Amino acid sequence: MAKGYWVSVYRAISDPERLSAYDKLAGPAVQAGGGRVLSRGGRVVAHEAGNTQRVVLIEFDSFEQAVAAYESEAYRKALVVLSDSVERDFRIIEGID
């Protein structure tokens, strides 16, 4: 079964305190959903139209598990805290294998 991934690229962070509060709720929600953080806010080299603000990569055992974690009640609570404090490109993608 192909793995699932959350890929978040932050274009702008207008309220770092709310982002921190989101992180405190999102971390346990991701973990409860079976997610493993592979990269969060580390070094980035951007090419073409890339952005280096903040990039997060989270792996799940399956695409379905990744979608379910995003739709979970615990993660939805984290999203309420995050609301309009950031501008990000968030995707759930399916791995090759």
Short mmCIF file of C-alpha atoms in Angstrom, two decimals:
data_model
loop_
_atom_site.label_atom_id
_atom_site.label_comp_id
_atom_site.label_asym_id
_atom_site.label_seq_id
_atom_site.Cartn_x
_atom_site.Cartn_y
_atom_site.Cartn_z
CA MET A 1 0.00 0.00 0.00
CA ALA A 2 1.34 3.44 -0.92
CA LYS A 3 2.14 5.84 1.88
CA GLY A 4 0.44 9.20 2.29
CA TYR A 5 2.14 12.52 2.94
CA TRP A 6 1.16 15.94 4.18
CA VAL A 7 3.21 18.63 2.48
CA SER A 8 2.89 22.17 3.84
CA VAL A 9 4.74 25.15 2.42
CA TYR A 10 4.20 28.34 4.35
CA ARG A 11 4.16 31.47 2.22
CA ALA A 12 3.66 33.90 5.10
CA ILE A 13 3.35 33.76 8.89
CA SER A 14 1.51 36.77 10.31
CA ASP A 15 1.08 35.52 13.89
CA PRO A 16 3.93 33.29 15.17
CA GLU A 17 2.23 32.89 18.57
CA ARG A 18 -0.85 31.32 16.98
CA LEU A 19 1.38 29.10 14.86
CA SER A 20 3.04 27.92 18.07
CA ALA A 21 -0.36 27.23 19.66
CA TYR A 22 -1.36 25.31 16.51
CA ASP A 23 1.83 23.24 16.72
CA LYS A 24 0.99 22.22 20.29
CA LEU A 25 -2.41 20.87 19.17
CA ALA A 26 -1.42 19.58 15.73
CA GLY A 27 1.52 17.50 16.96
CA PRO A 28 -0.54 15.16 19.14
CA ALA A 29 -3.33 15.05 16.51
CA VAL A 30 -0.85 13.99 13.81
CA GLN A 31 0.73 11.41 16.10
CA ALA A 32 -2.69 10.00 17.06
CA GLY A 33 -3.49 9.72 13.35
CA GLY A 34 -0.34 7.68 12.74
CA GLY A 35 1.74 10.49 11.25
CA ARG A 36 5.50 10.84 11.53
CA VAL A 37 7.13 14.23 11.06
CA LEU A 38 9.99 13.85 8.59
CA SER A 39 10.89 17.53 8.28
CA ARG A 40 9.71 20.70 9.97
CA GLY A 41 11.19 24.11 9.47
CA GLY A 42 14.73 22.94 8.72
CA ARG A 43 17.05 24.23 6.06
CA VAL A 44 15.55 24.74 2.60
CA VAL A 45 17.08 25.53 -0.75
CA ALA A 46 14.35 26.83 -3.05
CA HIS A 47 14.53 26.84 -6.83
CA GLU A 48 12.29 28.31 -9.49
CA ALA A 49 9.16 29.66 -7.73
CA GLY A 50 10.05 27.98 -4.43
CA ASN A 51 9.62 29.42 -0.96
CA THR A 52 11.93 28.98 2.03
CA GLN A 53 9.67 30.39 4.78
CA ARG A 54 8.76 27.03 6.42
CA VAL A 55 8.24 23.58 4.96
CA VAL A 56 6.71 20.60 6.79
CA LEU A 57 6.64 16.99 5.57
CA ILE A 58 4.66 14.32 7.45
CA GLU A 59 4.43 10.64 6.48
CA PHE A 60 1.51 8.26 7.08
CA ASP A 61 1.27 4.52 6.39
CA SER A 62 -1.37 5.16 3.71
CA PHE A 63 -3.01 7.94 1.75
CA GLU A 64 -6.33 7.13 3.43
CA GLN A 65 -4.73 7.45 6.86
CA ALA A 66 -3.33 10.87 5.89
CA VAL A 67 -6.77 12.08 4.78
CA ALA A 68 -8.44 10.70 7.91
CA ALA A 69 -5.91 12.44 10.16
CA TYR A 70 -6.61 15.77 8.44
CA GLU A 71 -10.35 15.26 8.86
CA SER A 72 -10.06 14.18 12.52
CA GLU A 73 -11.69 16.20 15.27
CA ALA A 74 -8.36 16.75 16.99
CA TYR A 75 -6.74 18.22 13.88
CA ARG A 76 -9.77 20.37 13.11
CA LYS A 77 -9.34 21.97 16.55
CA ALA A 78 -5.74 22.77 15.66
CA LEU A 79 -6.88 24.36 12.39
CA VAL A 80 -9.27 26.65 14.28
CA VAL A 81 -6.32 27.98 16.29
CA LEU A 82 -4.25 28.42 13.11
CA SER A 83 -7.10 30.03 11.13
CA ASP A 84 -5.84 33.14 9.33
CA SER A 85 -2.45 33.45 11.07
CA VAL A 86 -0.58 31.88 8.15
CA GLU A 87 -0.81 31.55 4.40
CA ARG A 88 0.24 28.08 3.33
CA ASP A 89 0.00 25.62 0.51
CA PHE A 90 -1.17 22.37 2.12
CA ARG A 91 -1.45 19.13 0.19
CA ILE A 92 -2.10 15.49 0.92
CA ILE A 93 -0.31 13.33 -1.62
CA GLU A 94 -0.01 9.63 -2.30
CA GLY A 95 3.43 8.05 -2.42
CA ILE A 96 4.55 5.83 -5.27
CA ASP A 97 4.78 2.63 -3.27
#
